[in-house]
Structure formats: structure tokens, C-alpha cells
mmCIF file of C-alpha atoms in Angstrom:
data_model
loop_
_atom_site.group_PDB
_atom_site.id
_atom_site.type_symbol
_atom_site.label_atom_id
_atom_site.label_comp_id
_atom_site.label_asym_id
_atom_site.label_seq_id
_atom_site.Cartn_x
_atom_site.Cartn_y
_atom_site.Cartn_z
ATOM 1 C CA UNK O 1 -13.407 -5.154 20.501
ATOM 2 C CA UNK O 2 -12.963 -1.583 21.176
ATOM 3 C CA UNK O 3 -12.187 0.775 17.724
ATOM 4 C CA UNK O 4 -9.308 3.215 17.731
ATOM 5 C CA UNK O 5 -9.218 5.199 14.636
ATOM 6 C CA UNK O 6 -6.512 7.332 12.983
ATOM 7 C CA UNK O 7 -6.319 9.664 10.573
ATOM 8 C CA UNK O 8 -4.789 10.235 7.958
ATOM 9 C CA UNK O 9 -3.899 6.521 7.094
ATOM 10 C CA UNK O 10 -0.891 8.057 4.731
ATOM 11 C CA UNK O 11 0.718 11.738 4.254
ATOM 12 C CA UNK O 12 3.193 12.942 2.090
ATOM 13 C CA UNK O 13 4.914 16.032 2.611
ATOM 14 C CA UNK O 14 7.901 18.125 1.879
ATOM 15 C CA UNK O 15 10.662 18.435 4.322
ATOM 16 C CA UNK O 16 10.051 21.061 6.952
ATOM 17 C CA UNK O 17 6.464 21.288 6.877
ATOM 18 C CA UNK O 18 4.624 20.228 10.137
ATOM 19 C CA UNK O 19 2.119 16.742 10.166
ATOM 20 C CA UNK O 20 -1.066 16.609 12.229
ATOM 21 C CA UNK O 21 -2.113 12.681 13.229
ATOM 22 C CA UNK O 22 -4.907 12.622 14.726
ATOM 23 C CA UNK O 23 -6.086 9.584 17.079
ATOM 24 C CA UNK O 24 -9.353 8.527 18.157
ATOM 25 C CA UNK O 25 -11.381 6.199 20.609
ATOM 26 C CA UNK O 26 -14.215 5.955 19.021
ATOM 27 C CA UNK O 27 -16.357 3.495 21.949
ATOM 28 C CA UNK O 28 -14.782 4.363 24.945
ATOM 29 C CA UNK O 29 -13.101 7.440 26.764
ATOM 30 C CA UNK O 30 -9.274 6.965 27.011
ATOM 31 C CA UNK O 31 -7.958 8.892 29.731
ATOM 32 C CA UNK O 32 -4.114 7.499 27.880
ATOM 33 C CA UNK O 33 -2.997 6.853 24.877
ATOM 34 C CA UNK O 34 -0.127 5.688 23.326
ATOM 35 C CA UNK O 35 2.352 6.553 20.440
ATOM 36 C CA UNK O 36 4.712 4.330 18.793
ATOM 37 C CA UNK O 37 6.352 4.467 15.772
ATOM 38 C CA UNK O 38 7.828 1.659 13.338
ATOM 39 C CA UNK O 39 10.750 1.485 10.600
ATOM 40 C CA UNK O 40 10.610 -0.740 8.176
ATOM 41 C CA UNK O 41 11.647 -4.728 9.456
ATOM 42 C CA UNK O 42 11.759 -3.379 12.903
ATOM 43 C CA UNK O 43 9.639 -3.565 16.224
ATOM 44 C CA UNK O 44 7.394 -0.895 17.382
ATOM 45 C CA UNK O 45 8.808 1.510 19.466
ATOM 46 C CA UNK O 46 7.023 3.606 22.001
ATOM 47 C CA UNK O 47 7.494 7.390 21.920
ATOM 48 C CA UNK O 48 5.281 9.154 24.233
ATOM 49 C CA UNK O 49 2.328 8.413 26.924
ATOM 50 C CA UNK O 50 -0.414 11.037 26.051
ATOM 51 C CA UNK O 51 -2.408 11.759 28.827
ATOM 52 C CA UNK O 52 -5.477 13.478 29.261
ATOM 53 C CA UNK O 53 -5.516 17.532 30.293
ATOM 54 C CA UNK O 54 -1.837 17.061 31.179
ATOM 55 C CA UNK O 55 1.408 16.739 29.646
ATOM 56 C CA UNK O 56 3.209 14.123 27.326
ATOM 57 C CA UNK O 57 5.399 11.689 28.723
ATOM 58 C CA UNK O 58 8.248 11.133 26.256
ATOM 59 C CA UNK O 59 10.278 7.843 26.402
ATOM 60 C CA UNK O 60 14.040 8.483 26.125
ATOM 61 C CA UNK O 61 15.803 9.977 23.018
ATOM 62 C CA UNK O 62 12.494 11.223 21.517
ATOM 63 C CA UNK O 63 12.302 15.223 21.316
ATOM 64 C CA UNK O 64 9.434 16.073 22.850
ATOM 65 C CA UNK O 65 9.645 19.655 20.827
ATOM 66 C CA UNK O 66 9.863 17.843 17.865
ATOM 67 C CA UNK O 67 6.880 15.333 18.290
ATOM 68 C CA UNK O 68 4.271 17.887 19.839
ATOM 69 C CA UNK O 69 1.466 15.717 21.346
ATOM 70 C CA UNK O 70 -2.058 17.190 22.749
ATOM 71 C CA UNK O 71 -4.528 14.979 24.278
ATOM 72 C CA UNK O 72 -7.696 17.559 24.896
ATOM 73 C CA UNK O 73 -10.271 15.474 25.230
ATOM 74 C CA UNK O 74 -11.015 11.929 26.905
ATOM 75 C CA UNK O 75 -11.185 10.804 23.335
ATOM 76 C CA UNK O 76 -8.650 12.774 20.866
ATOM 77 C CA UNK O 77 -5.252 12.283 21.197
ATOM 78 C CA UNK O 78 -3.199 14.281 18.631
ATOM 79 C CA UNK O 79 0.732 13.768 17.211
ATOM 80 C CA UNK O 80 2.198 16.386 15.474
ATOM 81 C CA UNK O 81 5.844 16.327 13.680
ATOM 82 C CA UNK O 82 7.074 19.704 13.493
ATOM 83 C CA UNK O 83 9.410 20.675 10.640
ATOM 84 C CA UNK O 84 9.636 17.234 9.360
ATOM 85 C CA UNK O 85 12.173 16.016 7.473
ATOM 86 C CA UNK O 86 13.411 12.201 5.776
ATOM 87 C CA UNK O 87 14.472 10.841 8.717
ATOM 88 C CA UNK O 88 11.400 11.131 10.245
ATOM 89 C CA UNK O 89 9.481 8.874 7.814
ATOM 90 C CA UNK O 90 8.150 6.484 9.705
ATOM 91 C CA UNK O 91 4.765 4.359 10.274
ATOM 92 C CA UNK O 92 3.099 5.711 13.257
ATOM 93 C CA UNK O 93 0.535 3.694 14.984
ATOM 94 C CA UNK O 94 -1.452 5.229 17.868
ATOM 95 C CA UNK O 95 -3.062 2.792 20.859
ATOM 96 C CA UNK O 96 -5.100 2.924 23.952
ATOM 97 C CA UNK O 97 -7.006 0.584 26.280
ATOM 98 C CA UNK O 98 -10.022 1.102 27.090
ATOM 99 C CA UNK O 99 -11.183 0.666 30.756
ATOM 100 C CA UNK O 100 -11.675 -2.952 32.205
ATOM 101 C CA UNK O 101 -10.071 -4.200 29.110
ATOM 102 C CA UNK O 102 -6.658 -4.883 31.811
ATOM 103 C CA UNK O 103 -3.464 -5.907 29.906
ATOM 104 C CA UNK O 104 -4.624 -5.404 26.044
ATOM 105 C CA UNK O 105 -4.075 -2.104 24.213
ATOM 106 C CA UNK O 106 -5.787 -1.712 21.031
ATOM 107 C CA UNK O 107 -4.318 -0.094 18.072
ATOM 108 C CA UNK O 108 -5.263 2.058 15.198
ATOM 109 C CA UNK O 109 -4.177 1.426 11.746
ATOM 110 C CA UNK O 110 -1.402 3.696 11.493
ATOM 111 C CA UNK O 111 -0.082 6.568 9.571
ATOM 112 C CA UNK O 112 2.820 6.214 6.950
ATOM 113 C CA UNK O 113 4.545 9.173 6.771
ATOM 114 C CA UNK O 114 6.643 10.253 4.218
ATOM 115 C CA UNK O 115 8.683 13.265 3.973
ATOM 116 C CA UNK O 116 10.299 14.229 0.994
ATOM 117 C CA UNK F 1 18.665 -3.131 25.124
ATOM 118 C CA UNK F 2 16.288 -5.574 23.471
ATOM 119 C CA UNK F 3 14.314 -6.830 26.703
ATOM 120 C CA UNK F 4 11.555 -8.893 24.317
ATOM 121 C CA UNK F 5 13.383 -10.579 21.362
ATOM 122 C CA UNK F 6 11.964 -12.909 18.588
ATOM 123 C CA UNK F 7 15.001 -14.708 17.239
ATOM 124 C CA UNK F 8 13.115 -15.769 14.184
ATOM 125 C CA UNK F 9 12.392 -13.485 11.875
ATOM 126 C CA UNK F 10 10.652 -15.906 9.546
ATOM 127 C CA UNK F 11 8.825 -18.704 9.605
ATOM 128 C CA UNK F 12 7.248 -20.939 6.740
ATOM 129 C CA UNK F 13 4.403 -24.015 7.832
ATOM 130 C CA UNK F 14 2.264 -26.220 5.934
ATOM 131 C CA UNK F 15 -1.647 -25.234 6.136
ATOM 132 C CA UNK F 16 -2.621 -27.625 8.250
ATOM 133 C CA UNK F 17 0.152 -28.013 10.439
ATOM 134 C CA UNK F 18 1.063 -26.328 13.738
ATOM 135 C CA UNK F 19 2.973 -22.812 13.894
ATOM 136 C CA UNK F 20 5.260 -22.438 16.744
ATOM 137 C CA UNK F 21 6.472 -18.875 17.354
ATOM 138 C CA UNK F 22 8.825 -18.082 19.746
ATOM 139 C CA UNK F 23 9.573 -15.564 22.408
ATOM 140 C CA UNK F 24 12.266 -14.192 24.954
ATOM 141 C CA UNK F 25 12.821 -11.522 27.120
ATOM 142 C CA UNK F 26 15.281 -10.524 30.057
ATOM 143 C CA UNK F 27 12.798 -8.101 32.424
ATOM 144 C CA UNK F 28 11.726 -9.908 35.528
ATOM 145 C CA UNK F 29 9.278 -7.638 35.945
ATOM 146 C CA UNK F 30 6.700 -7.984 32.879
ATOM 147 C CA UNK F 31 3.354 -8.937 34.771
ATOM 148 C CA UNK F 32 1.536 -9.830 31.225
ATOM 149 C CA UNK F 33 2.703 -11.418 27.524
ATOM 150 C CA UNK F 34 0.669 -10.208 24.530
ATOM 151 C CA UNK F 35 0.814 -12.093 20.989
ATOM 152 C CA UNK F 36 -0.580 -9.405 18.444
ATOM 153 C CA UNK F 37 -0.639 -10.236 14.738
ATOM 154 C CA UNK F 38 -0.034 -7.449 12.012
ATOM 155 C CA UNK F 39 -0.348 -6.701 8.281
ATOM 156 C CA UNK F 40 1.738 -4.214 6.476
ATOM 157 C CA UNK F 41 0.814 -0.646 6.596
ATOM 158 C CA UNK F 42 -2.267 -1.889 9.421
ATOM 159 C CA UNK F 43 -2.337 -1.667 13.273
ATOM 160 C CA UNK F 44 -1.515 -4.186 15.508
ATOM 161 C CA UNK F 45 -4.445 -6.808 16.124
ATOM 162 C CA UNK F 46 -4.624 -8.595 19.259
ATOM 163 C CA UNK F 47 -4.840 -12.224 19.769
ATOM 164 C CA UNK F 48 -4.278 -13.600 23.158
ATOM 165 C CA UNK F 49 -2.094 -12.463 26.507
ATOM 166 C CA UNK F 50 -1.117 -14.599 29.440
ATOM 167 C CA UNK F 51 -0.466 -13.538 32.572
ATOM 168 C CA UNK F 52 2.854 -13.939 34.100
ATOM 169 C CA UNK F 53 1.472 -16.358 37.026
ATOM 170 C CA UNK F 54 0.386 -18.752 34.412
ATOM 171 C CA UNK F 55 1.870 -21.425 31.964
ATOM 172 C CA UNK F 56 -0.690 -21.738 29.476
ATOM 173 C CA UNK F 57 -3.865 -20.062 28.218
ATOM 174 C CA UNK F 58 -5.751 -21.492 25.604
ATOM 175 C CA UNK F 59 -8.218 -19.411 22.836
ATOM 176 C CA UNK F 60 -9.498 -21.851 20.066
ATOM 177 C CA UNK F 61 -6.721 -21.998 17.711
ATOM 178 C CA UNK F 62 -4.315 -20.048 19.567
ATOM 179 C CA UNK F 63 -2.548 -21.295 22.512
ATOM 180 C CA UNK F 64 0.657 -19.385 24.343
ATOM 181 C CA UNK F 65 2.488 -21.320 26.442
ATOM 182 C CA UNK F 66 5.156 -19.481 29.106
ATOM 183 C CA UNK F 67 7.861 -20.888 31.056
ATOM 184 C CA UNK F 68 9.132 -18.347 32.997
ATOM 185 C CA UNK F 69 12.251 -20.014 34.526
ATOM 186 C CA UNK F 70 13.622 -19.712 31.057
ATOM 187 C CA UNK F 71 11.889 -16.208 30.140
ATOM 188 C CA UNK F 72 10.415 -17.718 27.629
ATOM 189 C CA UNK F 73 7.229 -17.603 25.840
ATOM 190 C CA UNK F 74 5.697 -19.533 22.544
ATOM 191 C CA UNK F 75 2.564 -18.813 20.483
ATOM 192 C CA UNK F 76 1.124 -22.375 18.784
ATOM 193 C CA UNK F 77 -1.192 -22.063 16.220
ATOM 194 C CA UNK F 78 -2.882 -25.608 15.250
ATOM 195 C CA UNK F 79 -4.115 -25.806 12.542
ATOM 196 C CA UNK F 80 -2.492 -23.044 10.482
ATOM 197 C CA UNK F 81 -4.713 -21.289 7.990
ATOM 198 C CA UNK F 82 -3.816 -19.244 4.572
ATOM 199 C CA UNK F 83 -5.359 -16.289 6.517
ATOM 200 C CA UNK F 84 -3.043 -17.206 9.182
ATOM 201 C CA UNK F 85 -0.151 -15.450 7.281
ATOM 202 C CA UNK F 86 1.537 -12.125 8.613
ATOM 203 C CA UNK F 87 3.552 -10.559 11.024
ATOM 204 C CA UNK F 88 3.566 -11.793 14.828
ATOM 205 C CA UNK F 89 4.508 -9.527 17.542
ATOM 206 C CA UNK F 90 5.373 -10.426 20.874
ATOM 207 C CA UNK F 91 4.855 -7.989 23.421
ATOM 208 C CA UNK F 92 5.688 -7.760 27.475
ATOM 209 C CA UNK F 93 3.943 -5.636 29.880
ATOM 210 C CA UNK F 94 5.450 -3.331 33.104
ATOM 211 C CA UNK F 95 2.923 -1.977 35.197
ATOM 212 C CA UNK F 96 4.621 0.834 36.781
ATOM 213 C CA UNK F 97 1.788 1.784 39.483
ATOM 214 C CA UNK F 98 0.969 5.300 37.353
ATOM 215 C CA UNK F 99 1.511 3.726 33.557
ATOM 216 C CA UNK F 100 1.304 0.740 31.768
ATOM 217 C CA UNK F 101 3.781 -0.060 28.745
ATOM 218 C CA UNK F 102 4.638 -2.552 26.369
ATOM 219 C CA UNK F 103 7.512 -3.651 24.784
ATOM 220 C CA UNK F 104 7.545 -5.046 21.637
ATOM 221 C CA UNK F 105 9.477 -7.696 19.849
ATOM 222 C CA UNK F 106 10.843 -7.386 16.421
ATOM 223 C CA UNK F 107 8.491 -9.761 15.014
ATOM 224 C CA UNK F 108 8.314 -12.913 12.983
ATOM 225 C CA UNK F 109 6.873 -12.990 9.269
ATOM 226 C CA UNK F 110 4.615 -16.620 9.372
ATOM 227 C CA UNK F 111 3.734 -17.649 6.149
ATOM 228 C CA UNK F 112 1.168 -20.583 5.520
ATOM 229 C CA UNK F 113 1.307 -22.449 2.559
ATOM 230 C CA UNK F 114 -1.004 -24.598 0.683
#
């Protein structure tokens, strides 16, 4: 199956510093990629449709100046939490499908964030 | 609004037997059903999708069964394995003409014993 890769896998940091995740189709070209994000014991929840040379689309009640995404090439996709802080400790999983693959997205393994 | 809910948020089978997870959602308009599996602190794996003009598609162990008169959907594994054991996600899929999203369920933890 296709490989999505993300990186870091895990990130501590102190609250209001900024976090870079970066994502990664490694076998294909994804002109969109997707961001969720997961709490503990609950679904995942999507945050933003990154698409290629254009903007973000942000699902409702996510702050689209606080999750900065940048999707510059047909394989990078990048997430950035600006001035983090507790509540924004999450696991965030990154996803894309690559073409002719239809209905199935495939995921990387995440990024726990923690934010002291 | 929870449009794709798993009621269950645990299940516990015999290795061996068949696991029956279930599935339920309220949007008419989902055009695919996705059954991914997950271990903590991994990404979602995918394991088989129906489309929403079927009842039934079949992948060795895995078969997902949808009735769609009841927006409902089931995932049967037969015969459940050790390895079997993690988190299931159900997931529904809107084509919008521009995007394509999914909507995930809460999940249900299936645990295989010996």
C-alpha cells in the first residue's frame, strides 16, 4: 500500500513555543492531504484539507491562525501549532490518498504532542 | 453531531470465534464505509470499504456487511486472531464534487483471547 510518513513521531515542548509536523507521501504525489487530530478514548477528528500551492481548508471551530498548515510541494504537507499550550496536546495523525486508490486514505503514524 | 457512531466501545471474543463490530450513522449521503484498525500511538491501518450501492464485500477474513435501510454497517471477523486485537474505526465518506472527507467513529477496543 502506499507509505505516508510523519515526523516527529512524539514532541514535547513548553507552553508557547511553536511545533513543526511534518507529513510526507513518500510513493506517490498528493495533490491533498489531510489533518486530524485525536484525544485520548475519542474519534479522530478532521481539522484542515491541505491542498497543494493553495490555501488550507479548516473544518469548523479550528483556528486556522493557530494551526498554520503549508502544503509546498506535491509531496510535503506541513502542520504547525503556534504558541502551543496544554490544551493543545493531542495525537495528530496526517493522511492522504494517493491517486486511483478511490475511497481509501492512508495514514501516517502520528505525532503525540505534548505541551507542558 | 455524531453522524458515524460505534455504540460499543468494547468488545471481548474467543480466538477462534467470530468478531462482530458494529456501525451507525445518520448522513444519507456517505457514498463509501471504511473499517480501519488502529494501535495506540500508530496511524490508522486500512482494512476493507464498501460502497454504499452494495450489501456485502468480502476480503479473506474480513467481511462488512451494510444495510442501508437501517444505516447500518457491521465488520465480521471469522476467525479472530491474538493479532486481531486493537482499536476498530468506522469511517463514512462524502464526496463533495471538490473534496473528499471522512468521518470517523469513536471506535471499539476488540480484544481476542486465548
Amino acid at each position: 500500500g502506499a507509505v505516508v510518513s510523519q515526523h516527529p513521531s512524539w514532541v514535547i515542548c513548553k507552553s508557547g513555543t511553536s511545533v513543526k509536523i511534518e507529513c510526507r507521501s513518500l510513493d506517490f504525489q498528493a495533490t491533498t492531504m489531510f489533518w486530524y487530530r485525536q484525544f485520548p478514548k475519542q474519534s479522530l477528528m478532521l481539522m484542515a484539507t491541505s491542498n497543494e500551492g493553495s490555501k488550507a481548508t479548516y473544518e469548523q471551530g479550528v483556528e486556522k491562525d493557530k494551526f498554520l498548515i503549508n502544503h509546498a510541494s506535491l509531496t510535503l504537507s506541513t502542520l504547525t501549532v503556534t504558541s502551543a499550550h496544554p490544551e493543545d496536546s493531542s495525537f495528530y495523525i496526517c493522511s492522504a490518498s494517493p491517486p486511483g486508490s478511490g475511497e481509501k486514505l492512508f495514514f501516517g503514524s502520528g505525532t503525540q504532542l505534548s505541551v507542558l | 453531531d455524531q453522524q458515524v457512531k460505534q455504540n460499543s466501545p468494547s468488545l471481548s471474543v474467543q480466538e477462534g470465534r467470530i468478531s462482530i463490530l458494529n456501525c451507525d450513522y445518520t448522513n444519507s449521503m456517505f457514498d463509501y464505509f471504511l473499517w480501519y484498525k488502529k494501535y495506540p500511538a500508530e496511524g490508522p491501518t486500512f482494512l476493507i470499504s464498501i460502497s454504499s450501492i452494495k450489501d456485502k464485500n468480502e476480503d479473506g477474513r474480513f467481511t462488512v456487511f451494510l444495510n442501508k435501510s437501517a444505516k447500518h454497517l457491521s465488520l465480521h471477523i471469522v476467525p479472530s486472531q491474538p493479532g486481531d486485537s486493537a482499536v476498530y474505526f468506522c469511517a463514512a465518506r462524502i464526496y463533495t464534487g471538490t473534496a473528499s472527507k471522512l468521518t470517523f467513529g469513536t471506535g471499539t477496543r476488540l480484544q481476542v483471547t486465548l
